[in-house]
Tab-separated table of C-alpha atoms in Angstrom:
chain	number	residue	atom	x	y	z
M	22	MET	CA	-5.744	-4.701	-120.554
M	23	THR	CA	-7.067	-8.149	-120.414
M	24	GLU	CA	-9.747	-9.608	-118.394
M	25	GLU	CA	-7.310	-11.689	-116.092
M	26	ASN	CA	-4.853	-8.745	-115.637
M	27	ALA	CA	-7.526	-6.376	-114.901
M	28	PRO	CA	-7.576	-5.693	-111.137
M	29	ASN	CA	-10.703	-6.429	-109.165
M	30	LEU	CA	-11.353	-3.146	-108.547
M	31	VAL	CA	-14.176	-3.915	-105.766
M	32	GLU	CA	-11.523	-6.057	-103.996
M	33	LEU	CA	-9.048	-2.738	-104.413
M	34	ALA	CA	-11.781	-0.479	-103.225
M	35	THR	CA	-12.210	-2.645	-100.334
M	36	GLU	CA	-8.352	-2.847	-99.084
M	37	LEU	CA	-7.986	0.663	-99.401
M	38	THR	CA	-11.337	0.973	-97.154
M	39	ILE	CA	-10.005	-1.321	-94.614
M	40	ALA	CA	-6.572	0.166	-94.713
M	41	TRP	CA	-7.961	3.919	-94.433
M	42	LEU	CA	-10.319	2.410	-91.511
M	43	GLY	CA	-7.507	0.473	-89.657
M	44	ASN	CA	-5.903	4.673	-89.281
M	45	PRO	CA	-6.241	5.304	-85.595
M	46	ASN	CA	-6.858	8.776	-86.823
M	47	ASN	CA	-9.732	8.197	-88.762
M	48	ARG	CA	-12.932	7.831	-86.903
M	49	ALA	CA	-16.030	6.622	-88.624
M	50	THR	CA	-19.340	4.753	-87.274
M	51	ALA	CA	-20.453	1.444	-88.941
M	52	ASP	CA	-23.300	3.499	-90.579
M	53	GLU	CA	-20.569	5.453	-92.777
M	54	VAL	CA	-18.543	2.480	-94.039
M	55	PRO	CA	-20.804	1.365	-96.804
M	56	ALA	CA	-20.833	5.192	-98.411
M	57	PHE	CA	-16.971	5.227	-97.799
M	58	LEU	CA	-16.762	2.079	-99.725
M	59	GLN	CA	-19.073	3.052	-102.965
M	60	LYS	CA	-16.882	6.709	-102.811
M	61	MET	CA	-13.574	4.471	-102.462
M	62	TYR	CA	-15.062	1.901	-105.747
M	63	ALA	CA	-15.935	5.248	-107.964
M	64	THR	CA	-12.685	6.881	-107.013
M	65	VAL	CA	-10.762	3.381	-107.724
M	66	SER	CA	-13.066	2.765	-111.132
M	67	GLU	CA	-12.555	6.440	-112.458
M	68	LEU	CA	-9.342	6.218	-112.062
M	69	SER	CA	-8.568	3.149	-113.849
M	70	GLY	CA	-10.847	4.273	-116.653
M	71	GLY	CA	-13.633	2.489	-116.016
M	72	ALA	CA	-17.171	4.060	-115.661
M	73	ALA	CA	-17.985	5.226	-111.907
M	74	ILE	CA	-21.050	4.224	-110.124
M	75	ALA	CA	-23.903	6.666	-110.808
M	76	GLU	CA	-24.349	9.040	-107.950
M	77	SER	CA	-27.643	11.189	-107.291
M	78	ASP	CA	-27.379	14.723	-108.573
M	79	GLU	CA	-27.877	16.083	-105.465
M	80	PRO	CA	-24.871	17.072	-104.027
M	81	VAL	CA	-24.763	15.283	-100.365
M	82	ALA	CA	-24.044	17.716	-96.914
M	83	GLU	CA	-21.066	16.260	-95.762
M	84	GLU	CA	-21.644	15.016	-92.287
M	85	HIS	CA	-18.759	15.521	-89.432
M	86	SER	CA	-18.568	13.037	-86.414
M	87	PRO	CA	-17.219	14.680	-83.348
M	88	ALA	CA	-14.117	13.026	-82.150
M	89	VAL	CA	-15.634	13.410	-78.388
M	90	THR	CA	-18.789	14.084	-76.989
M	91	VAL	CA	-19.723	17.451	-76.029
M	92	ARG	CA	-19.625	16.515	-72.161
M	93	LYS	CA	-15.916	15.220	-72.389
M	94	SER	CA	-15.252	18.334	-74.682
M	95	LEU	CA	-16.032	20.428	-71.347
M	96	ALA	CA	-15.127	18.193	-68.808
M	97	SER	CA	-11.732	20.082	-67.633
M	98	LYS	CA	-11.699	23.473	-66.685
M	99	ASP	CA	-7.858	23.810	-67.768
M	100	HIS	CA	-8.704	23.123	-71.524
M	101	ILE	CA	-11.410	22.506	-74.185
M	102	ILE	CA	-11.161	18.980	-76.194
M	103	SER	CA	-11.694	19.883	-79.827
M	104	MET	CA	-14.183	18.121	-81.897
M	105	ILE	CA	-12.509	17.882	-85.117
M	106	ASP	CA	-9.566	15.993	-83.920
M	107	GLY	CA	-10.007	15.362	-79.959
M	108	LYS	CA	-6.910	17.322	-78.670
M	109	PRO	CA	-7.018	19.844	-75.850
M	110	TYR	CA	-6.595	23.465	-76.104
M	111	LYS	CA	-6.715	26.794	-74.264
M	112	THR	CA	-8.543	28.439	-76.562
M	113	LEU	CA	-10.114	27.083	-80.011
M	114	ARG	CA	-10.174	30.311	-82.177
M	115	ARG	CA	-6.703	29.715	-83.811
M	116	HIS	CA	-7.239	26.069	-83.997
M	117	LEU	CA	-10.376	26.565	-85.977
M	118	SER	CA	-8.878	29.168	-88.139
M	119	THR	CA	-6.224	26.505	-89.390
M	120	HIS	CA	-9.347	24.422	-90.254
M	121	GLY	CA	-10.959	27.267	-91.992
M	122	LEU	CA	-13.585	27.774	-89.737
M	123	THR	CA	-15.222	30.160	-87.459
M	124	PRO	CA	-16.877	29.694	-84.037
M	125	GLU	CA	-20.375	29.871	-85.718
M	126	GLU	CA	-19.466	27.555	-88.100
M	127	TYR	CA	-17.797	25.277	-85.763
M	128	ARG	CA	-20.640	25.364	-83.465
M	129	ALA	CA	-23.395	25.036	-86.230
M	130	ARG	CA	-21.529	21.839	-87.825
M	131	TYR	CA	-21.437	19.602	-84.384
M	132	ASN	CA	-24.649	21.334	-83.461
M	133	LEU	CA	-23.658	23.099	-80.493
M	134	LYS	CA	-25.496	25.519	-78.504
M	135	PRO	CA	-24.753	29.541	-79.039
M	136	ASP	CA	-22.869	29.904	-75.731
M	137	TYR	CA	-20.981	26.656	-76.114
M	138	PRO	CA	-17.443	28.619	-74.837
M	139	MET	CA	-14.525	28.931	-77.072
M	140	VAL	CA	-11.690	29.633	-74.322
M	141	ALA	CA	-11.303	27.247	-71.226
M	142	GLU	CA	-12.308	28.554	-68.132
M	143	SER	CA	-9.198	28.882	-66.027
M	144	TYR	CA	-7.557	30.121	-68.857
M	145	SER	CA	-10.354	32.976	-69.082
M	146	GLU	CA	-9.796	33.380	-65.186
M	147	GLN	CA	-6.113	33.948	-65.907
M	148	ARG	CA	-6.666	36.905	-68.413
M	149	ARG	CA	-9.183	38.496	-66.785
M	150	ALA	CA	-7.408	38.672	-63.460
M	151	MET	CA	-4.103	40.193	-65.750
M	152	ALA	CA	-6.765	42.129	-67.172
M	153	LYS	CA	-8.008	43.685	-63.673
M	154	LYS	CA	-4.134	43.959	-62.501
M	155	ILE	CA	-3.377	46.230	-65.303
M	156	GLY	CA	-6.477	48.595	-64.513
M	157	LEU	CA	-8.330	47.237	-68.144
M	158	GLY	CA	-12.101	48.288	-68.059
M	159	ASN	CA	-11.519	50.678	-65.298
M	160	LYS	CA	-10.570	53.746	-67.217
M	161	GLY	CA	-13.745	55.687	-66.462
M	162	ARG	CA	-13.955	54.903	-62.615
M	163	ALA	CA	-10.245	55.017	-61.908
M	164	ALA	CA	-9.818	58.444	-63.743
M	165	LYS	CA	-13.160	59.895	-61.712
M	166	ALA	CA	-11.436	58.245	-58.381
M	167	ALA	CA	-8.003	59.289	-58.970
M	168	THR	CA	-8.552	62.760	-59.726
M	169	PRO	CA	-10.322	64.736	-56.932
M	170	ALA	CA	-12.753	67.622	-57.832
M	171	PRO	CA	-10.726	70.469	-59.262
M	172	ALA	CA	-10.449	72.965	-56.026
M	173	PRO	CA	-11.888	76.866	-56.814
M	174	ALA	CA	-9.403	79.360	-57.681
M	175	PRO	CA	-8.151	81.855	-55.337
M	176	LYS	CA	-9.881	85.327	-55.804
M	177	ARG	CA	-7.110	87.835	-56.972
M	178	ALA	CA	-7.082	91.464	-55.966
M	179	PRO	CA	-7.584	93.758	-58.750
M	180	ARG	CA	-4.656	95.001	-60.414
M	181	ALA	CA	-3.628	98.697	-59.748
M	182	SER	CA	-3.451	101.116	-62.527
M	183	LYS	CA	-0.048	102.644	-63.422
M	184	PRO	CA	-0.074	106.248	-62.576
M	185	ALA	CA	0.261	108.357	-65.596
């Protein structure tokens, strides 16, 4: 390729970054944009056969910005809003498993307290009421209350022996 026909990698990386940031599903703060632009430039230059920007040897821990605040995620009793995508869920466990996370990893990723709930409050109450209705958790108490103490067996008269 000649110098005139070669694409300007900086302009191409900038256009791709602007397009990515223009997507409403991608959330990034102003502080994250320069790092993303550098990654985009390195990728574009690598794909075009040029030398990529020298990156540090240390692996950079991937920072995850939450889609909503902790307060907003727990604002409703009917659902919990996911910090991954900002959508409401009654329970987060299945949603987290689709993203390859456990509840502990999710809490660690977004610096949440260990008692951060994974189930919406109203859904938990519904499940608790259903469990009580069918008698779950009362096995020991229900069995003792349902069966009275056994009455002593009546005494039988001794058998008469057979005449010989």
